[in-house]
Tab-separated table of C-alpha atoms in Angstrom:
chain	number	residue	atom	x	y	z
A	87	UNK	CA	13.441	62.067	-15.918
A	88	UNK	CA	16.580	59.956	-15.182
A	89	UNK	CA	18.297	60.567	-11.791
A	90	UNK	CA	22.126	60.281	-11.877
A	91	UNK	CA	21.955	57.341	-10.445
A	92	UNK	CA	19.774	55.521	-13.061
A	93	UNK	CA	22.117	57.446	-15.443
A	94	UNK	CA	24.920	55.722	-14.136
A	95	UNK	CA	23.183	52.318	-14.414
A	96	UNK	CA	22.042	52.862	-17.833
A	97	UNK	CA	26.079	53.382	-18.742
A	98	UNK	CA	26.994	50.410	-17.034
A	99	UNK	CA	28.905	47.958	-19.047
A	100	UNK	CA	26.747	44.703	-20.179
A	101	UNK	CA	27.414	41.633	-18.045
A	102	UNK	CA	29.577	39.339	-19.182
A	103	UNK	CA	27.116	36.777	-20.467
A	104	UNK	CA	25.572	39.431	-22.130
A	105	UNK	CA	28.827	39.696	-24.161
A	106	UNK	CA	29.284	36.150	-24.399
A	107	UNK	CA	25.482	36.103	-25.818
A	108	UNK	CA	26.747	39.150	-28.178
A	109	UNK	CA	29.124	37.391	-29.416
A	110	UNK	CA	27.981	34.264	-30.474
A	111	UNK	CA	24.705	35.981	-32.118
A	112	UNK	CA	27.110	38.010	-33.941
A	113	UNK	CA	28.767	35.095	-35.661
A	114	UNK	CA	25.212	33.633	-36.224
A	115	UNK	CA	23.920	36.712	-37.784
A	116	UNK	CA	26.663	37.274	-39.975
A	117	UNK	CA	26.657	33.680	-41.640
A	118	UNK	CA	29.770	32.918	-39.610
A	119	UNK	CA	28.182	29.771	-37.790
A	120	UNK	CA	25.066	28.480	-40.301
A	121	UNK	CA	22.196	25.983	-38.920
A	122	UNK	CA	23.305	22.559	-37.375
A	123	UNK	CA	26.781	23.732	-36.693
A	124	UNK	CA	28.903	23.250	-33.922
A	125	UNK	CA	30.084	25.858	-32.108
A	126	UNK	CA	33.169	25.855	-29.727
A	127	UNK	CA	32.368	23.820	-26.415
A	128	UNK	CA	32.433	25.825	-23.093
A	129	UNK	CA	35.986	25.318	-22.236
A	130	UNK	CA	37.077	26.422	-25.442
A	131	UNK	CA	34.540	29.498	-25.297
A	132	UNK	CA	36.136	29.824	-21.612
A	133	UNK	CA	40.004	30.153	-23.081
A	134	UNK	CA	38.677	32.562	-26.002
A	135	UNK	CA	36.833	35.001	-23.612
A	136	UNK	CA	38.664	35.190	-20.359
A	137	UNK	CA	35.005	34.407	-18.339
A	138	UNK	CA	34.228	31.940	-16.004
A	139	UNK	CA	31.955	28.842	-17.041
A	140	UNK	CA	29.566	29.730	-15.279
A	141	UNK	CA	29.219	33.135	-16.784
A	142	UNK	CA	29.833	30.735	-20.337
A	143	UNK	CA	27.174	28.240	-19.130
A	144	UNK	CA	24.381	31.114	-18.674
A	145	UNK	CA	24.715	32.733	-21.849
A	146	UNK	CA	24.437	29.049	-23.484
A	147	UNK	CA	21.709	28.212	-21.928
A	148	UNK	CA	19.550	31.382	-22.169
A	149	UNK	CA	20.632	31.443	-26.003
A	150	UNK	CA	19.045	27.749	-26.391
A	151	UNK	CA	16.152	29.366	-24.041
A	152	UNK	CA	15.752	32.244	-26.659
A	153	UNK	CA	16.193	29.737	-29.668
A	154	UNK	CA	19.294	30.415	-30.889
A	155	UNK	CA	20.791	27.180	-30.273
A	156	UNK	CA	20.555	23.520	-29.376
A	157	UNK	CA	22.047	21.682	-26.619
A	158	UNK	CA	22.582	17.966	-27.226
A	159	UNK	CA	24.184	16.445	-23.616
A	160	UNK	CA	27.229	14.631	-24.515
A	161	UNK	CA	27.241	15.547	-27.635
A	162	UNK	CA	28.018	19.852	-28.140
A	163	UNK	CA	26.353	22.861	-29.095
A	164	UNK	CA	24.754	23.653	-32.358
A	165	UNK	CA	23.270	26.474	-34.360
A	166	UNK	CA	19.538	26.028	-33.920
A	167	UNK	CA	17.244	25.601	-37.899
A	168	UNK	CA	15.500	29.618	-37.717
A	169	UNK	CA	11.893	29.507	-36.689
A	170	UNK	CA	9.407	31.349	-38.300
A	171	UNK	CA	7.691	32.471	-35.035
A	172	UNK	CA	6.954	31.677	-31.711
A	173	UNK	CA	5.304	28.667	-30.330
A	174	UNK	CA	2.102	29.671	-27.896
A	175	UNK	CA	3.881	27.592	-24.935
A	176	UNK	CA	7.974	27.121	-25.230
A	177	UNK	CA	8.851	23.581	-25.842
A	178	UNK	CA	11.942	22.874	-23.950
A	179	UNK	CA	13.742	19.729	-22.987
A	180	UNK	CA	12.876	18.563	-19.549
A	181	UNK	CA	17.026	17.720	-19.323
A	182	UNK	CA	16.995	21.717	-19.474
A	183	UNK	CA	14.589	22.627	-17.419
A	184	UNK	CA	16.231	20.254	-14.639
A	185	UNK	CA	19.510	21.956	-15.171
A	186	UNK	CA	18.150	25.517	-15.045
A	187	UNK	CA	17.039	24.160	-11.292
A	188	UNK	CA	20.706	23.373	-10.752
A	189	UNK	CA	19.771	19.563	-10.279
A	190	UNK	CA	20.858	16.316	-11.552
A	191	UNK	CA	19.364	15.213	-14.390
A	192	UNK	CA	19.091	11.329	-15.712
A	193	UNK	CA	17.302	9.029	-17.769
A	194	UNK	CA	16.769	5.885	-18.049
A	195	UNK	CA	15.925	4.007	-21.671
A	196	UNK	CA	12.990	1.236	-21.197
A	197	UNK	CA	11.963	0.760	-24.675
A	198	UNK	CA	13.437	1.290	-27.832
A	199	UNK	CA	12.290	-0.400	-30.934
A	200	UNK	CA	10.799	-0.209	-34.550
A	201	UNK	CA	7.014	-1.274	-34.635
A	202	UNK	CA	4.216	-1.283	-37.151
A	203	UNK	CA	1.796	1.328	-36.087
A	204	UNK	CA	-1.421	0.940	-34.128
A	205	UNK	CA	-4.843	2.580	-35.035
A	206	UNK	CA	-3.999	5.085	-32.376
A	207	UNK	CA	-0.280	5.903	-33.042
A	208	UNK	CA	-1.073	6.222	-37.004
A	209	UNK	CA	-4.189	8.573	-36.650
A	210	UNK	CA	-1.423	10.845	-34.042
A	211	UNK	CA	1.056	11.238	-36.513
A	212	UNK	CA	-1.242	10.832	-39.438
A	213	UNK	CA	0.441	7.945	-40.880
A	214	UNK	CA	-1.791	4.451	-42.196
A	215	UNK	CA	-2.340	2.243	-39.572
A	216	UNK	CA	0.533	-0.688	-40.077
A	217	UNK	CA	3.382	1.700	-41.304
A	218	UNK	CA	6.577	0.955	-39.576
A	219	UNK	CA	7.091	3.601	-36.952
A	220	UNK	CA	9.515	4.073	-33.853
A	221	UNK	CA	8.891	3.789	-30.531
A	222	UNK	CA	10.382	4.859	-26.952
A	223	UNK	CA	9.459	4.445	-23.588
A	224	UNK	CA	11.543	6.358	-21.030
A	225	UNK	CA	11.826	7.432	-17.290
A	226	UNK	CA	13.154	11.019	-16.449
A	227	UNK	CA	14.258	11.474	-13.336
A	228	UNK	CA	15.416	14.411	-11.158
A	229	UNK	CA	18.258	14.001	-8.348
A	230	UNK	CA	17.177	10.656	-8.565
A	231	UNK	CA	13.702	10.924	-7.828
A	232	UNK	CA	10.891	9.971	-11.019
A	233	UNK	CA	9.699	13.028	-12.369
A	234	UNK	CA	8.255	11.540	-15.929
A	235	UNK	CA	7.375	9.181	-17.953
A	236	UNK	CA	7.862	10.134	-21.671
A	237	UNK	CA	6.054	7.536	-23.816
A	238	UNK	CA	6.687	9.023	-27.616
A	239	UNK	CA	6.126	7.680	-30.896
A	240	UNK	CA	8.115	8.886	-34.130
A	241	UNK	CA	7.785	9.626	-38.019
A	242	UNK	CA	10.421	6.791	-38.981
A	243	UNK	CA	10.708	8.593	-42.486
A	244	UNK	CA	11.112	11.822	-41.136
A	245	UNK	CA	13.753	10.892	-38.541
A	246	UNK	CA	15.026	7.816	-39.674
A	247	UNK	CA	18.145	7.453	-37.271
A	248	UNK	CA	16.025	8.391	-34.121
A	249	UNK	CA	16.790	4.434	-32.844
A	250	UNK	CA	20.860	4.668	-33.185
A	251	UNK	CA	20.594	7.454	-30.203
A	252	UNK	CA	22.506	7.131	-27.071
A	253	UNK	CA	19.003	9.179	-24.968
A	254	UNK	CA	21.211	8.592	-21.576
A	255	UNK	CA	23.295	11.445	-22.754
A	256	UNK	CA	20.904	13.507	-24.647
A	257	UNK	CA	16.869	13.686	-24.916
A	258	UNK	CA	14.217	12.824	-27.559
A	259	UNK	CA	13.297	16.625	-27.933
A	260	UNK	CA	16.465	17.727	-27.912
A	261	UNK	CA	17.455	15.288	-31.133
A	262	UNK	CA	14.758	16.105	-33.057
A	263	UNK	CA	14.575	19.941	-32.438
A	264	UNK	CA	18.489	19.247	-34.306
A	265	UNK	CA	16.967	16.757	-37.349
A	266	UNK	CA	13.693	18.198	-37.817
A	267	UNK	CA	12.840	21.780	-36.081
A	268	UNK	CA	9.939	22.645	-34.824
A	269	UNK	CA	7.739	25.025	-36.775
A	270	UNK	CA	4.287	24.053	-34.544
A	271	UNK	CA	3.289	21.833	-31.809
A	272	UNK	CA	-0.345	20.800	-30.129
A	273	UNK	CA	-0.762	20.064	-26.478
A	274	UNK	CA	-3.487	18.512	-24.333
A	275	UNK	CA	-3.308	18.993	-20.536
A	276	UNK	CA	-5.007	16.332	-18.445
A	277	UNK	CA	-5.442	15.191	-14.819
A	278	UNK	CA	-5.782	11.945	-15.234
A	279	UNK	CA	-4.534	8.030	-12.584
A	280	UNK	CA	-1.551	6.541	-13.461
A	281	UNK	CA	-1.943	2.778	-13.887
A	282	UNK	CA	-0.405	0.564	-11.421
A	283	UNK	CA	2.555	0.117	-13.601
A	284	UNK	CA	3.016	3.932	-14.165
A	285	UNK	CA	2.845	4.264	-9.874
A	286	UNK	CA	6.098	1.674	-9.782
A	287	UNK	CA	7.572	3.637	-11.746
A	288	UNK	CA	7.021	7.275	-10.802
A	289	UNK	CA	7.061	5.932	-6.846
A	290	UNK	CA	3.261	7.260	-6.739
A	291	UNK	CA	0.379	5.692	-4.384
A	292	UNK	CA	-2.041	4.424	-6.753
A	293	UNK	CA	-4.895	7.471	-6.405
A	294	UNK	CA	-2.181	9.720	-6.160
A	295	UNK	CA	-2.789	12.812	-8.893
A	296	UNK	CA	-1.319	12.664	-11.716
A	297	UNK	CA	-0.294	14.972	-14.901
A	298	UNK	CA	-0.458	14.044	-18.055
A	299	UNK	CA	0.367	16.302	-21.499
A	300	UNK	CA	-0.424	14.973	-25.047
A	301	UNK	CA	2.138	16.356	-27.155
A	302	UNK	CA	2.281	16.306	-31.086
A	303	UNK	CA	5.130	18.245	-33.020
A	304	UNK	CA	5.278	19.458	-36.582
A	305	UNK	CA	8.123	20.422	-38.490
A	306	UNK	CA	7.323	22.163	-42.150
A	307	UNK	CA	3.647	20.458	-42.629
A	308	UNK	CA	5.037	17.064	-41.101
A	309	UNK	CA	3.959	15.424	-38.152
A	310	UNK	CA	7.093	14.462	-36.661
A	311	UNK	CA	6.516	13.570	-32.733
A	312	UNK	CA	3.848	12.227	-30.679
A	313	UNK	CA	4.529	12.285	-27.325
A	314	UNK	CA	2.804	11.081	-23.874
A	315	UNK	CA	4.205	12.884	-20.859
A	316	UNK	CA	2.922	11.787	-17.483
A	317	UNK	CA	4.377	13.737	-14.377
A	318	UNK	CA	3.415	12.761	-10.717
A	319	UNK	CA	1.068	16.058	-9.813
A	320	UNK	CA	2.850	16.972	-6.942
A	321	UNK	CA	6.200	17.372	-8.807
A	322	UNK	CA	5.615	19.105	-11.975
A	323	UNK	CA	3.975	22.696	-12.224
A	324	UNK	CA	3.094	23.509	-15.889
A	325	UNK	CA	4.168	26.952	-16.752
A	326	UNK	CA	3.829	28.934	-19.896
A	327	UNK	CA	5.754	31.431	-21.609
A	328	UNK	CA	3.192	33.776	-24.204
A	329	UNK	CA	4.126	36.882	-26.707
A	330	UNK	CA	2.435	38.693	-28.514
């Protein structure tokens, strides 16, 4: 039975990201705003609703949470490709997860190139061993402190302008979630050392602990992503999000 109080709750008016969120998945349902397009930026979403940006900021960001859309830094807002269902973990950008922390997040680009792949690289994204491939090697950091290393090799034919990316103002995932969605992805969870060059860079005593996920992403029945993602142990906690 619902007290008056609860009654009065229940006929409360929806926050205002809630509207903001209403709003937007309105246009998206209705055909308004298709897949891959841009939607207005947050100070134009500001001057249409009346709200603040940070009430504009939350709805974004739990719409890109909930799929809806995709967040390139630098770059804008788009319509997000429909998935056909949930993944068993949510795959999110660690530029988002950062900035749901209300920290700083920045990256810093130490490899980018076009290689022939190695035995290892072609049997992860099932590929013949010599086919040209790219490659990136990058640092994550948070407030300035290391917080990953994200060692990922790429499906040149599936993504083939993944090298012409500026990946100071966006992120790897958050590219290829635009260019090629992701319909499945595999991960492998490991504690495993860091080599001596991986401790320079993360700022980690050598038999310091050390995280490390082997990620491969699919999108159709295409492998487009292998990724290596090695977080210092004591600054990463690995957290799932499961439906049913």
């Amino acid at each position: 039975m619902f007290t008056r109080a609860s009654q009065r709750q229940t006929n409360a008016p929806a926050p205002f990201y809630e509207k903001v969120k209403q709003a937007i998945s309105h246009q998206i349902a209705t055909g308004v705003w298709r897949a891959h397009d841009r939607i207005p930026s947050e100070a134009e979403l500001v001057a249409q609703f009346g709200f603040s940006r940070m009430t504009i900021n939350r709805a974004l960001r739990e719409l890109t949470d909930e799929g809806l859309l995709v967040r390139l830094q630098g770059v804008g807002t788009f319509v997000a490709e429909p998935k056909g269902q949930s993944a068993l973990f949510e795959i999110r950008s660690i530029a988002d997860e950062i900035a749901a922390r209300q920290h700083q997040h920045r990256c810093e680009v130490l490899l980018l190139e076009e290689t022939q792949a190695s035995a290892r690289q072609a049997m992860a994204l099932d590929v013949k061993e010599g086919t040209a491939i790219f490659h990136s090697l990058m640092l994550h950091f948070e407030n300035d402190v290391p917080v990953q290393i994200e060692d990922r090799c790429v499906n040149a034919l599936r993504v083939p302008a993944y090298l012409e990316q500026d990946y100071t103002a966006t992120t790897p995932h958050a590219y290829l979630s635009l260019i090629a969605p992701l319909t499945e992805g595999e991960h492998i969870v490991e504690a495993v050392r860091a080599t001596w060059q991986e401790c320079e860079l993360l700022r980690i005593k050598e038999h310091d602990p050390c995280l490390m996920i082997r990620r491969r992403t699919w999108s159709a029945s295409n492998i487009v992503s292998h990724a290596r993602l090695l977080f210092p142990g004591d600054r990463y906690r690995l957290q799932g999000h499961f439906m049913s």
